[in-house]
PDB file of C-alpha atoms and ligand atoms in Angstrom:
ATOM      1  CA  MET A   1     106.226-268.212  84.765  1.00  0.00           C
ATOM      2  CA  LYS A   2     106.090-270.707  87.794  1.00  0.00           C
ATOM      3  CA  LYS A   3     103.713-273.914  87.149  1.00  0.00           C
ATOM      4  CA  ARG A   4     102.054-275.743  89.561  1.00  0.00           C
ATOM      5  CA  LEU A   5     102.023-279.688  89.571  1.00  0.00           C
ATOM      6  CA  ALA A   6      99.125-281.798  91.043  1.00  0.00           C
ATOM      7  CA  LEU A   7      99.469-285.611  90.865  1.00  0.00           C
ATOM      8  CA  VAL A   8      96.223-287.363  92.003  1.00  0.00           C
ATOM      9  CA  GLY A   9      96.235-291.027  93.044  1.00  0.00           C
ATOM     10  CA  ALA A  10      94.205-293.426  94.669  1.00  0.00           C
ATOM     11  CA  HIS A  11      96.688-294.670  97.455  1.00  0.00           C
ATOM     12  CA  PRO A  12      99.294-292.915  99.579  1.00  0.00           C
ATOM     13  CA  ASP A  13     102.268-294.469  97.372  1.00  0.00           C
ATOM     14  CA  ASP A  14     100.649-294.219  93.791  1.00  0.00           C
ATOM     15  CA  CYS A  15     101.986-290.716  93.383  1.00  0.00           C
ATOM     16  CA  ASP A  16     105.359-291.201  94.766  1.00  0.00           C
ATOM     17  CA  ILE A  17     105.877-294.473  92.628  1.00  0.00           C
ATOM     18  CA  LEU A  18     104.666-293.018  89.188  1.00  0.00           C
ATOM     19  CA  GLY A  19     105.650-289.422  89.205  1.00  0.00           C
ATOM     20  CA  SER A  20     108.190-288.545  91.921  1.00  0.00           C
ATOM     21  CA  GLY A  21     110.960-287.837  89.504  1.00  0.00           C
ATOM     22  CA  LEU A  22     108.607-285.558  87.739  1.00  0.00           C
ATOM     23  CA  ALA A  23     108.242-283.833  91.312  1.00  0.00           C
ATOM     24  CA  MET A  24     111.467-283.565  91.747  1.00  0.00           C
ATOM     25  CA  LYS A  25     112.332-281.915  88.454  1.00  0.00           C
ATOM     26  CA  TYR A  26     109.570-279.428  89.574  1.00  0.00           C
ATOM     27  CA  ARG A  27     111.096-278.482  92.995  1.00  0.00           C
ATOM     28  CA  GLU A  28     114.502-278.030  91.205  1.00  0.00           C
ATOM     29  CA  LEU A  29     112.586-275.043  89.672  1.00  0.00           C
ATOM     30  CA  ASP A  30     110.982-274.322  92.975  1.00  0.00           C
ATOM     31  CA  TRP A  31     107.558-274.669  91.336  1.00  0.00           C
ATOM     32  CA  ALA A  32     104.806-275.798  93.897  1.00  0.00           C
ATOM     33  CA  VAL A  33     103.632-279.719  93.782  1.00  0.00           C
ATOM     34  CA  LEU A  34     100.559-281.309  95.304  1.00  0.00           C
ATOM     35  CA  PHE A  35     100.224-285.173  95.798  1.00  0.00           C
ATOM     36  CA  VAL A  36      96.860-286.316  96.398  1.00  0.00           C
ATOM     37  CA  SER A  37      95.740-289.679  97.735  1.00  0.00           C
ATOM     38  CA  MET A  38      91.953-290.386  97.244  1.00  0.00           C
ATOM     39  CA  ALA A  39      91.720-293.026  99.844  1.00  0.00           C
ATOM     40  CA  ASN A  40      93.336-293.496 103.069  1.00  0.00           C
ATOM     41  CA  GLY A  41      95.226-296.545 102.153  1.00  0.00           C
ATOM     42  CA  ASP A  42      93.603-298.568 105.222  1.00  0.00           C
ATOM     43  CA  ALA A  43      93.326-301.946 103.285  1.00  0.00           C
ATOM     44  CA  GLY A  44      96.989-302.262 102.551  1.00  0.00           C
ATOM     45  CA  HIS A  45      98.095-304.659 105.113  1.00  0.00           C
ATOM     46  CA  HIS A  46      97.906-308.406 106.302  1.00  0.00           C
ATOM     47  CA  GLU A  47      98.270-307.673 110.117  1.00  0.00           C
ATOM     48  CA  MET A  48      97.456-304.101 111.199  1.00  0.00           C
ATOM     49  CA  SER A  49      94.042-302.852 112.117  1.00  0.00           C
ATOM     50  CA  ARG A  50      92.750-300.350 109.368  1.00  0.00           C
ATOM     51  CA  PRO A  51      92.432-297.265 111.776  1.00  0.00           C
ATOM     52  CA  ALA A  52      96.131-297.900 112.658  1.00  0.00           C
ATOM     53  CA  LEU A  53      97.128-298.705 109.363  1.00  0.00           C
ATOM     54  CA  ALA A  54      95.440-295.444 107.911  1.00  0.00           C
ATOM     55  CA  ALA A  55      97.339-293.307 110.586  1.00  0.00           C
ATOM     56  CA  ARG A  56     100.732-295.110 109.966  1.00  0.00           C
ATOM     57  CA  ARG A  57     100.440-294.313 106.261  1.00  0.00           C
ATOM     58  CA  LYS A  58      99.626-290.850 107.083  1.00  0.00           C
ATOM     59  CA  ARG A  59     103.053-290.461 108.528  1.00  0.00           C
ATOM     60  CA  GLU A  60     104.654-292.303 105.774  1.00  0.00           C
ATOM     61  CA  THR A  61     103.136-289.415 103.121  1.00  0.00           C
ATOM     62  CA  GLU A  62     104.157-286.911 105.666  1.00  0.00           C
ATOM     63  CA  ALA A  63     107.848-288.087 105.737  1.00  0.00           C
ATOM     64  CA  VAL A  64     107.755-288.050 101.877  1.00  0.00           C
ATOM     65  CA  ALA A  65     106.093-284.432 101.755  1.00  0.00           C
ATOM     66  CA  ALA A  66     109.230-283.163 104.104  1.00  0.00           C
ATOM     67  CA  ARG A  67     111.757-285.022 101.726  1.00  0.00           C
ATOM     68  CA  LEU A  68     110.337-283.815  98.559  1.00  0.00           C
ATOM     69  CA  GLY A  69     109.306-280.453  99.861  1.00  0.00           C
ATOM     70  CA  ILE A  70     105.802-280.838  98.490  1.00  0.00           C
ATOM     71  CA  GLU A  71     102.305-280.833  99.808  1.00  0.00           C
ATOM     72  CA  TYR A  72     100.736-284.280 100.482  1.00  0.00           C
ATOM     73  CA  VAL A  73      96.727-284.413 101.067  1.00  0.00           C
ATOM     74  CA  VAL A  74      95.436-287.971 102.167  1.00  0.00           C
ATOM     75  CA  MET A  75      91.378-288.282 101.697  1.00  0.00           C
ATOM     76  CA  PRO A  76      89.511-289.901 104.480  1.00  0.00           C
ATOM     77  CA  THR A  77      87.835-292.293 102.147  1.00  0.00           C
ATOM     78  CA  SER A  78      88.562-296.024 102.821  1.00  0.00           C
ATOM     79  CA  ASP A  79      90.343-298.370 100.428  1.00  0.00           C
ATOM     80  CA  CYS A  80      88.149-299.905  97.779  1.00  0.00           C
ATOM     81  CA  GLU A  81      85.403-297.387  98.417  1.00  0.00           C
ATOM     82  CA  VAL A  82      86.876-294.870  95.772  1.00  0.00           C
ATOM     83  CA  VAL A  83      83.706-294.129  93.629  1.00  0.00           C
ATOM     84  CA  PRO A  84      82.609-291.411  91.474  1.00  0.00           C
ATOM     85  CA  SER A  85      80.406-289.858  93.926  1.00  0.00           C
ATOM     86  CA  LEU A  86      79.425-286.378  94.406  1.00  0.00           C
ATOM     87  CA  GLU A  87      80.637-285.978  97.813  1.00  0.00           C
ATOM     88  CA  GLN A  88      84.022-287.234  96.286  1.00  0.00           C
ATOM     89  CA  ARG A  89      83.805-285.271  93.326  1.00  0.00           C
ATOM     90  CA  TRP A  90      83.220-281.896  95.167  1.00  0.00           C
ATOM     91  CA  ALA A  91      86.011-282.934  97.730  1.00  0.00           C
ATOM     92  CA  LEU A  92      88.441-283.102  94.800  1.00  0.00           C
ATOM     93  CA  LEU A  93      87.211-280.253  92.906  1.00  0.00           C
ATOM     94  CA  ARG A  94      87.633-277.831  95.928  1.00  0.00           C
ATOM     95  CA  LEU A  95      91.141-279.346  96.857  1.00  0.00           C
ATOM     96  CA  LEU A  96      92.388-278.847  93.058  1.00  0.00           C
ATOM     97  CA  ARG A  97      90.938-275.215  92.638  1.00  0.00           C
ATOM     98  CA  ARG A  98      92.525-274.041  96.234  1.00  0.00           C
ATOM     99  CA  PHE A  99      95.675-275.415  94.651  1.00  0.00           C
ATOM    100  CA  ALA A 100      95.289-274.076  91.188  1.00  0.00           C
ATOM    101  CA  PRO A 101      97.328-276.462  89.120  1.00  0.00           C
ATOM    102  CA  ASP A 102      98.578-276.026  85.642  1.00  0.00           C
ATOM    103  CA  LEU A 103      99.245-279.630  85.151  1.00  0.00           C
ATOM    104  CA  VAL A 104      97.114-282.559  86.992  1.00  0.00           C
ATOM    105  CA  ILE A 105      98.314-286.242  86.087  1.00  0.00           C
ATOM    106  CA  THR A 106      96.367-289.132  87.543  1.00  0.00           C
ATOM    107  CA  HIS A 107      95.657-292.913  86.786  1.00  0.00           C
ATOM    108  CA  HIS A 108      95.190-294.193  83.162  1.00  0.00           C
ATOM    109  CA  ALA A 109      91.473-294.816  82.918  1.00  0.00           C
ATOM    110  CA  ALA A 110      91.853-298.410  81.965  1.00  0.00           C
ATOM    111  CA  ASP A 111      94.091-299.272  85.202  1.00  0.00           C
ATOM    112  CA  TYR A 112      93.773-302.665  86.795  1.00  0.00           C
ATOM    113  CA  HIS A 113      92.372-301.313  90.360  1.00  0.00           C
ATOM    114  CA  PRO A 114      88.962-299.971  90.847  1.00  0.00           C
ATOM    115  CA  ASP A 115      90.094-297.426  92.930  1.00  0.00           C
ATOM    116  CA  HIS A 116      92.601-296.205  90.288  1.00  0.00           C
ATOM    117  CA  ARG A 117      90.105-296.307  87.726  1.00  0.00           C
ATOM    118  CA  TYR A 118      87.338-294.303  89.648  1.00  0.00           C
ATOM    119  CA  THR A 119      90.456-291.871  90.811  1.00  0.00           C
ATOM    120  CA  SER A 120      91.017-291.246  87.220  1.00  0.00           C
ATOM    121  CA  GLN A 121      87.526-290.780  86.434  1.00  0.00           C
ATOM    122  CA  LEU A 122      86.907-288.277  89.561  1.00  0.00           C
ATOM    123  CA  VAL A 123      89.493-286.144  87.761  1.00  0.00           C
ATOM    124  CA  GLY A 124      88.075-286.413  84.551  1.00  0.00           C
ATOM    125  CA  ASP A 125      84.671-285.172  86.075  1.00  0.00           C
ATOM    126  CA  VAL A 126      86.084-282.260  87.777  1.00  0.00           C
ATOM    127  CA  SER A 127      88.226-281.347  84.710  1.00  0.00           C
ATOM    128  CA  TYR A 128      85.787-278.976  83.205  1.00  0.00           C
ATOM    129  CA  LEU A 129      84.109-278.157  86.426  1.00  0.00           C
ATOM    130  CA  LEU A 130      87.337-276.351  87.849  1.00  0.00           C
ATOM    131  CA  LYS A 131      86.318-273.266  85.906  1.00  0.00           C
ATOM    132  CA  VAL A 132      82.415-273.382  86.400  1.00  0.00           C
ATOM    133  CA  PRO A 133      81.506-270.876  89.145  1.00  0.00           C
ATOM    134  CA  HIS A 134      78.175-272.176  90.040  1.00  0.00           C
ATOM    135  CA  CYS A 135      79.538-275.455  91.047  1.00  0.00           C
ATOM    136  CA  CYS A 136      81.355-275.383  94.795  1.00  0.00           C
ATOM    137  CA  PRO A 137      80.763-271.771  94.641  1.00  0.00           C
ATOM    138  CA  ASP A 138      82.608-271.455  98.353  1.00  0.00           C
ATOM    139  CA  VAL A 139      86.005-271.803  96.471  1.00  0.00           C
ATOM    140  CA  PRO A 140      86.543-269.490  93.610  1.00  0.00           C
ATOM    141  CA  ALA A 141      86.567-271.123  90.050  1.00  0.00           C
ATOM    142  CA  LEU A 142      89.817-271.213  88.208  1.00  0.00           C
ATOM    143  CA  ARG A 143      90.274-268.758  85.455  1.00  0.00           C
ATOM    144  CA  LYS A 144      93.201-270.633  83.821  1.00  0.00           C
ATOM    145  CA  ASP A 145      93.435-273.728  81.916  1.00  0.00           C
ATOM    146  CA  THR A 146      94.580-276.934  83.546  1.00  0.00           C
ATOM    147  CA  MET A 147      96.360-279.627  81.472  1.00  0.00           C
ATOM    148  CA  HIS A 148      95.616-283.300  81.977  1.00  0.00           C
ATOM    149  CA  ALA A 149      97.701-286.321  81.440  1.00  0.00           C
ATOM    150  CA  PHE A 150      97.783-290.165  82.725  1.00  0.00           C
ATOM    151  CA  PHE A 151     100.462-291.842  84.406  1.00  0.00           C
ATOM    152  CA  HIS A 152     101.875-294.451  82.172  1.00  0.00           C
ATOM    153  CA  ALA A 153     100.384-297.846  83.416  1.00  0.00           C
ATOM    154  CA  TRP A 154     101.561-300.806  81.095  1.00  0.00           C
ATOM    155  CA  ARG A 155     102.114-301.937  77.733  1.00  0.00           C
ATOM    156  CA  ASP A 156      98.600-302.420  76.688  1.00  0.00           C
ATOM    157  CA  THR A 157      97.788-298.999  77.595  1.00  0.00           C
ATOM    158  CA  VAL A 158     100.198-297.214  75.169  1.00  0.00           C
ATOM    159  CA  ARG A 159      98.506-295.699  72.559  1.00  0.00           C
ATOM    160  CA  PRO A 160     100.779-294.788  69.554  1.00  0.00           C
ATOM    161  CA  ASP A 161      98.707-291.874  68.457  1.00  0.00           C
ATOM    162  CA  ALA A 162      98.635-290.420  71.986  1.00  0.00           C
ATOM    163  CA  PHE A 163     100.932-287.312  72.608  1.00  0.00           C
ATOM    164  CA  CYS A 164     103.231-288.206  75.522  1.00  0.00           C
ATOM    165  CA  VAL A 165     106.386-286.924  77.441  1.00  0.00           C
ATOM    166  CA  ALA A 166     108.794-289.143  78.720  1.00  0.00           C
ATOM    167  CA  LEU A 167     111.283-288.373  81.675  1.00  0.00           C
ATOM    168  CA  ASP A 168     114.965-289.544  81.979  1.00  0.00           C
ATOM    169  CA  ILE A 169     115.198-290.503  85.978  1.00  0.00           C
ATOM    170  CA  ASP A 170     118.518-292.123  85.947  1.00  0.00           C
ATOM    171  CA  ALA A 171     119.817-289.247  87.990  1.00  0.00           C
ATOM    172  CA  LEU A 172     116.913-289.237  90.462  1.00  0.00           C
ATOM    173  CA  TRP A 173     116.740-292.989  90.788  1.00  0.00           C
ATOM    174  CA  SER A 174     118.619-292.970  94.171  1.00  0.00           C
ATOM    175  CA  ARG A 175     116.455-290.179  95.410  1.00  0.00           C
ATOM    176  CA  LYS A 176     113.230-291.909  93.840  1.00  0.00           C
ATOM    177  CA  LEU A 177     114.359-294.980  96.150  1.00  0.00           C
ATOM    178  CA  GLN A 178     114.628-293.058  99.158  1.00  0.00           C
ATOM    179  CA  VAL A 179     111.212-291.664  98.862  1.00  0.00           C
ATOM    180  CA  LEU A 180     109.463-295.127  98.063  1.00  0.00           C
ATOM    181  CA  ALA A 181     111.450-296.239 101.287  1.00  0.00           C
ATOM    182  CA  GLN A 182     109.355-294.143 103.468  1.00  0.00           C
ATOM    183  CA  HIS A 183     106.308-296.243 102.534  1.00  0.00           C
ATOM    184  CA  GLU A 184     107.554-298.981 104.910  1.00  0.00           C
ATOM    185  CA  SER A 185     104.287-300.466 105.573  1.00  0.00           C
ATOM    186  CA  GLN A 186     104.055-301.071 101.815  1.00  0.00           C
ATOM    187  CA  PHE A 187     107.649-302.300 100.246  1.00  0.00           C
ATOM    188  CA  PHE A 188     108.811-303.855 103.173  1.00  0.00           C
ATOM    189  CA  GLU A 189     105.363-305.625 104.342  1.00  0.00           C
ATOM    190  CA  TRP A 190     102.220-305.374 102.601  1.00  0.00           C
ATOM    191  CA  LEU A 191     103.418-305.562  99.029  1.00  0.00           C
ATOM    192  CA  PRO A 192     105.871-308.508  99.454  1.00  0.00           C
ATOM    193  CA  TRP A 193     103.430-310.486 101.328  1.00  0.00           C
ATOM    194  CA  VAL A 194     100.442-309.989  98.859  1.00  0.00           C
ATOM    195  CA  GLY A 195     102.962-310.821  96.250  1.00  0.00           C
ATOM    196  CA  GLY A 196     103.625-314.161  97.582  1.00  0.00           C
ATOM    197  CA  GLY A 197     107.114-313.449  98.060  1.00  0.00           C
ATOM    198  CA  ASP A 198     109.449-315.194 100.655  1.00  0.00           C
ATOM    199  CA  MET A 199     109.017-312.698 103.443  1.00  0.00           C
ATOM    200  CA  SER A 200     112.595-313.718 105.074  1.00  0.00           C
ATOM    201  CA  SER A 201     114.095-312.360 101.959  1.00  0.00           C
ATOM    202  CA  VAL A 202     113.043-308.791 103.215  1.00  0.00           C
ATOM    203  CA  PRO A 203     115.807-307.092 105.094  1.00  0.00           C
ATOM    204  CA  PRO A 204     115.453-305.960 108.605  1.00  0.00           C
ATOM    205  CA  ALA A 205     114.416-302.363 109.144  1.00  0.00           C
ATOM    206  CA  ALA A 206     118.098-301.840 110.915  1.00  0.00           C
ATOM    207  CA  ASP A 207     119.661-302.322 107.560  1.00  0.00           C
ATOM    208  CA  THR A 208     118.872-299.386 105.425  1.00  0.00           C
ATOM    209  CA  LYS A 209     121.213-300.109 102.795  1.00  0.00           C
ATOM    210  CA  ALA A 210     119.996-303.569 102.319  1.00  0.00           C
ATOM    211  CA  ARG A 211     116.432-302.247 102.117  1.00  0.00           C
ATOM    212  CA  VAL A 212     117.133-299.943  99.604  1.00  0.00           C
ATOM    213  CA  ASP A 213     119.080-302.548  97.426  1.00  0.00           C
ATOM    214  CA  PHE A 214     115.951-304.613  97.976  1.00  0.00           C
ATOM    215  CA  LEU A 215     113.589-301.973  96.822  1.00  0.00           C
ATOM    216  CA  ASP A 216     115.759-301.081  93.656  1.00  0.00           C
ATOM    217  CA  ALA A 217     115.545-305.109  92.778  1.00  0.00           C
ATOM    218  CA  GLN A 218     112.003-304.794  93.008  1.00  0.00           C
ATOM    219  CA  ARG A 219     111.036-301.480  91.462  1.00  0.00           C
ATOM    220  CA  SER A 220     113.574-300.562  88.637  1.00  0.00           C
ATOM    221  CA  PRO A 221     112.511-303.297  86.294  1.00  0.00           C
ATOM    222  CA  ALA A 222     109.169-301.258  85.519  1.00  0.00           C
ATOM    223  CA  PHE A 223     111.161-298.098  84.822  1.00  0.00           C
ATOM    224  CA  VAL A 224     113.565-299.801  82.521  1.00  0.00           C
ATOM    225  CA  ARG A 225     110.389-301.325  80.606  1.00  0.00           C
ATOM    226  CA  THR A 226     109.017-297.665  80.675  1.00  0.00           C
ATOM    227  CA  ALA A 227     112.205-296.412  78.963  1.00  0.00           C
ATOM    228  CA  ASP A 228     111.954-299.203  76.428  1.00  0.00           C
ATOM    229  CA  LEU A 229     108.450-298.476  75.532  1.00  0.00           C
ATOM    230  CA  TYR A 230     109.025-294.734  75.091  1.00  0.00           C
ATOM    231  CA  ARG A 231     112.495-295.158  73.785  1.00  0.00           C
ATOM    232  CA  ASP A 232     111.603-293.254  70.445  1.00  0.00           C
ATOM    233  CA  ARG A 233     110.047-290.356  72.293  1.00  0.00           C
ATOM    234  CA  LEU A 234     113.046-290.082  74.734  1.00  0.00           C
ATOM    235  CA  CYS A 235     115.429-289.978  71.448  1.00  0.00           C
ATOM    236  CA  GLU A 236     113.213-287.123  70.296  1.00  0.00           C
ATOM    237  CA  LEU A 237     113.301-285.204  73.629  1.00  0.00           C
ATOM    238  CA  TYR A 238     117.055-285.736  74.790  1.00  0.00           C
ATOM    239  CA  GLY A 239     118.546-286.450  71.316  1.00  0.00           C
ATOM    240  CA  PRO A 240     119.368-289.746  69.839  1.00  0.00           C
ATOM    241  CA  GLU A 241     122.658-290.041  71.773  1.00  0.00           C
ATOM    242  CA  ARG A 242     121.334-289.401  75.442  1.00  0.00           C
ATOM    243  CA  GLY A 243     117.858-291.094  74.288  1.00  0.00           C
ATOM    244  CA  CYS A 244     119.159-294.357  73.722  1.00  0.00           C
ATOM    245  CA  ARG A 245     121.478-294.475  76.574  1.00  0.00           C
ATOM    246  CA  VAL A 246     118.225-293.611  79.405  1.00  0.00           C
ATOM    247  CA  GLY A 247     117.877-296.529  81.637  1.00  0.00           C
ATOM    248  CA  LYS A 248     114.816-295.546  83.506  1.00  0.00           C
ATOM    249  CA  ALA A 249     112.032-293.306  82.831  1.00  0.00           C
ATOM    250  CA  GLU A 250     108.805-292.110  83.791  1.00  0.00           C
ATOM    251  CA  ALA A 251     106.050-291.392  81.163  1.00  0.00           C
ATOM    252  CA  PHE A 252     102.816-289.329  81.012  1.00  0.00           C
ATOM    253  CA  VAL A 253     100.212-289.572  78.291  1.00  0.00           C
ATOM    254  CA  SER A 254      97.589-286.965  77.017  1.00  0.00           C
ATOM    255  CA  ALA A 255      94.278-287.770  78.881  1.00  0.00           C
ATOM    256  CA  PRO A 256      91.011-287.329  76.851  1.00  0.00           C
ATOM    257  CA  PHE A 257      89.781-284.616  78.869  1.00  0.00           C
ATOM    258  CA  PRO A 258      88.598-281.141  77.613  1.00  0.00           C
ATOM    259  CA  THR A 259      92.024-279.398  78.247  1.00  0.00           C
ATOM    260  CA  SER A 260      94.866-282.084  77.387  1.00  0.00           C
ATOM    261  CA  LEU A 261      98.561-282.192  77.802  1.00  0.00           C
ATOM    262  CA  SER A 262      99.451-281.661  74.024  1.00  0.00           C
ATOM    263  CA  ASP A 263     102.288-280.503  71.275  1.00  0.00           C
ATOM    264  CA  GLY A 264     100.885-277.213  71.627  1.00  0.00           C
ATOM    265  CA  ASN A 265     101.161-276.722  75.402  1.00  0.00           C
ATOM    266  CA  TRP A 266     103.783-279.306  77.043  1.00  0.00           C
ATOM    267  CA  ARG A 267     106.832-277.208  76.697  1.00  0.00           C
ATOM    268  CA  ASP A 268     106.238-274.357  79.531  1.00  0.00           C
ATOM    269  CA  LEU A 269     105.177-277.386  81.813  1.00  0.00           C
ATOM    270  CA  PHE A 270     108.109-279.538  81.048  1.00  0.00           C
ATOM    271  CA  PRO A 271     111.007-276.914  80.454  1.00  0.00           C
ATOM    272  CA  PHE A 272     113.792-279.112  81.751  1.00  0.00           C
ATOM    273  CA  LEU A 273     113.187-281.258  78.686  1.00  0.00           C
ATOM    274  CA  THR A 274     113.578-278.505  76.170  1.00  0.00           C
ATOM    275  CA  GLY A 275     116.972-277.215  77.037  1.00  0.00           C
ATOM    276  CA  ALA A 276     120.344-278.585  76.648  1.00  0.00           C
ATOM    277  CA  ASP A 277     120.806-279.416  80.434  1.00  0.00           C
ATOM    278  CA  ALA A 278     117.781-281.678  80.634  1.00  0.00           C
TER     279      ALA A 278
HETATM  280 ZN1  LIG B   1      97.204-297.569  94.417  1.00  0.00          ZN
END
């Protein structure tokens, strides 16, 4: 049966960074994918005004949506103002009910950024309410279980006992770089600047190949690290021969919500990991 995947990030590039490989696997099966950004991204720049930046980042998400064949929703909340308010809770509840996901993945509850942490909390807050008809009765409550997971965040958040799934993204990497390259305001302007890097090392917009190479150098180490951290799991899922050869991976960890990704339900949600052609 077809499944529906919702990735809920705080900013208009988080889902792309942490889960666009998984989104591509879902789309290969013609399964529906929704990316949500709980904030509009309007603080992620050192030069642009907030309204102009929010509009530009919306256009960047539209380019990603077209490239991946997904729906991308950006909430109107300003950056650094994602909080577990009732207003934001009900907006997310309504959005997720309308999409009716089978799997929701969000930031780890112990993430570094307050917008990420509160996004995680909001997802947890609505996880049970998806099925409670008296909350937001204007949108019908779901009559199915939705499983929940966290994006892998960093080494300290890896719980050895937590159920996890790791995805080989080596064959998807060049497409993933093309997806990330749509966020020009971030990867070629804001993130190099806020990271204190030498801005003259960022290739000019006209040199698209150099820009992708620049992104590759910036972004691949995190996914190489993820593959190394989840090496045992990759070997279980893909077999020892392929598992130990995986160079880059995305990883998803069971979230402590009422209905969580687990050993009992993951196979239907990740069928590309259970066959020989994974
Ligand atoms: Zn973010």
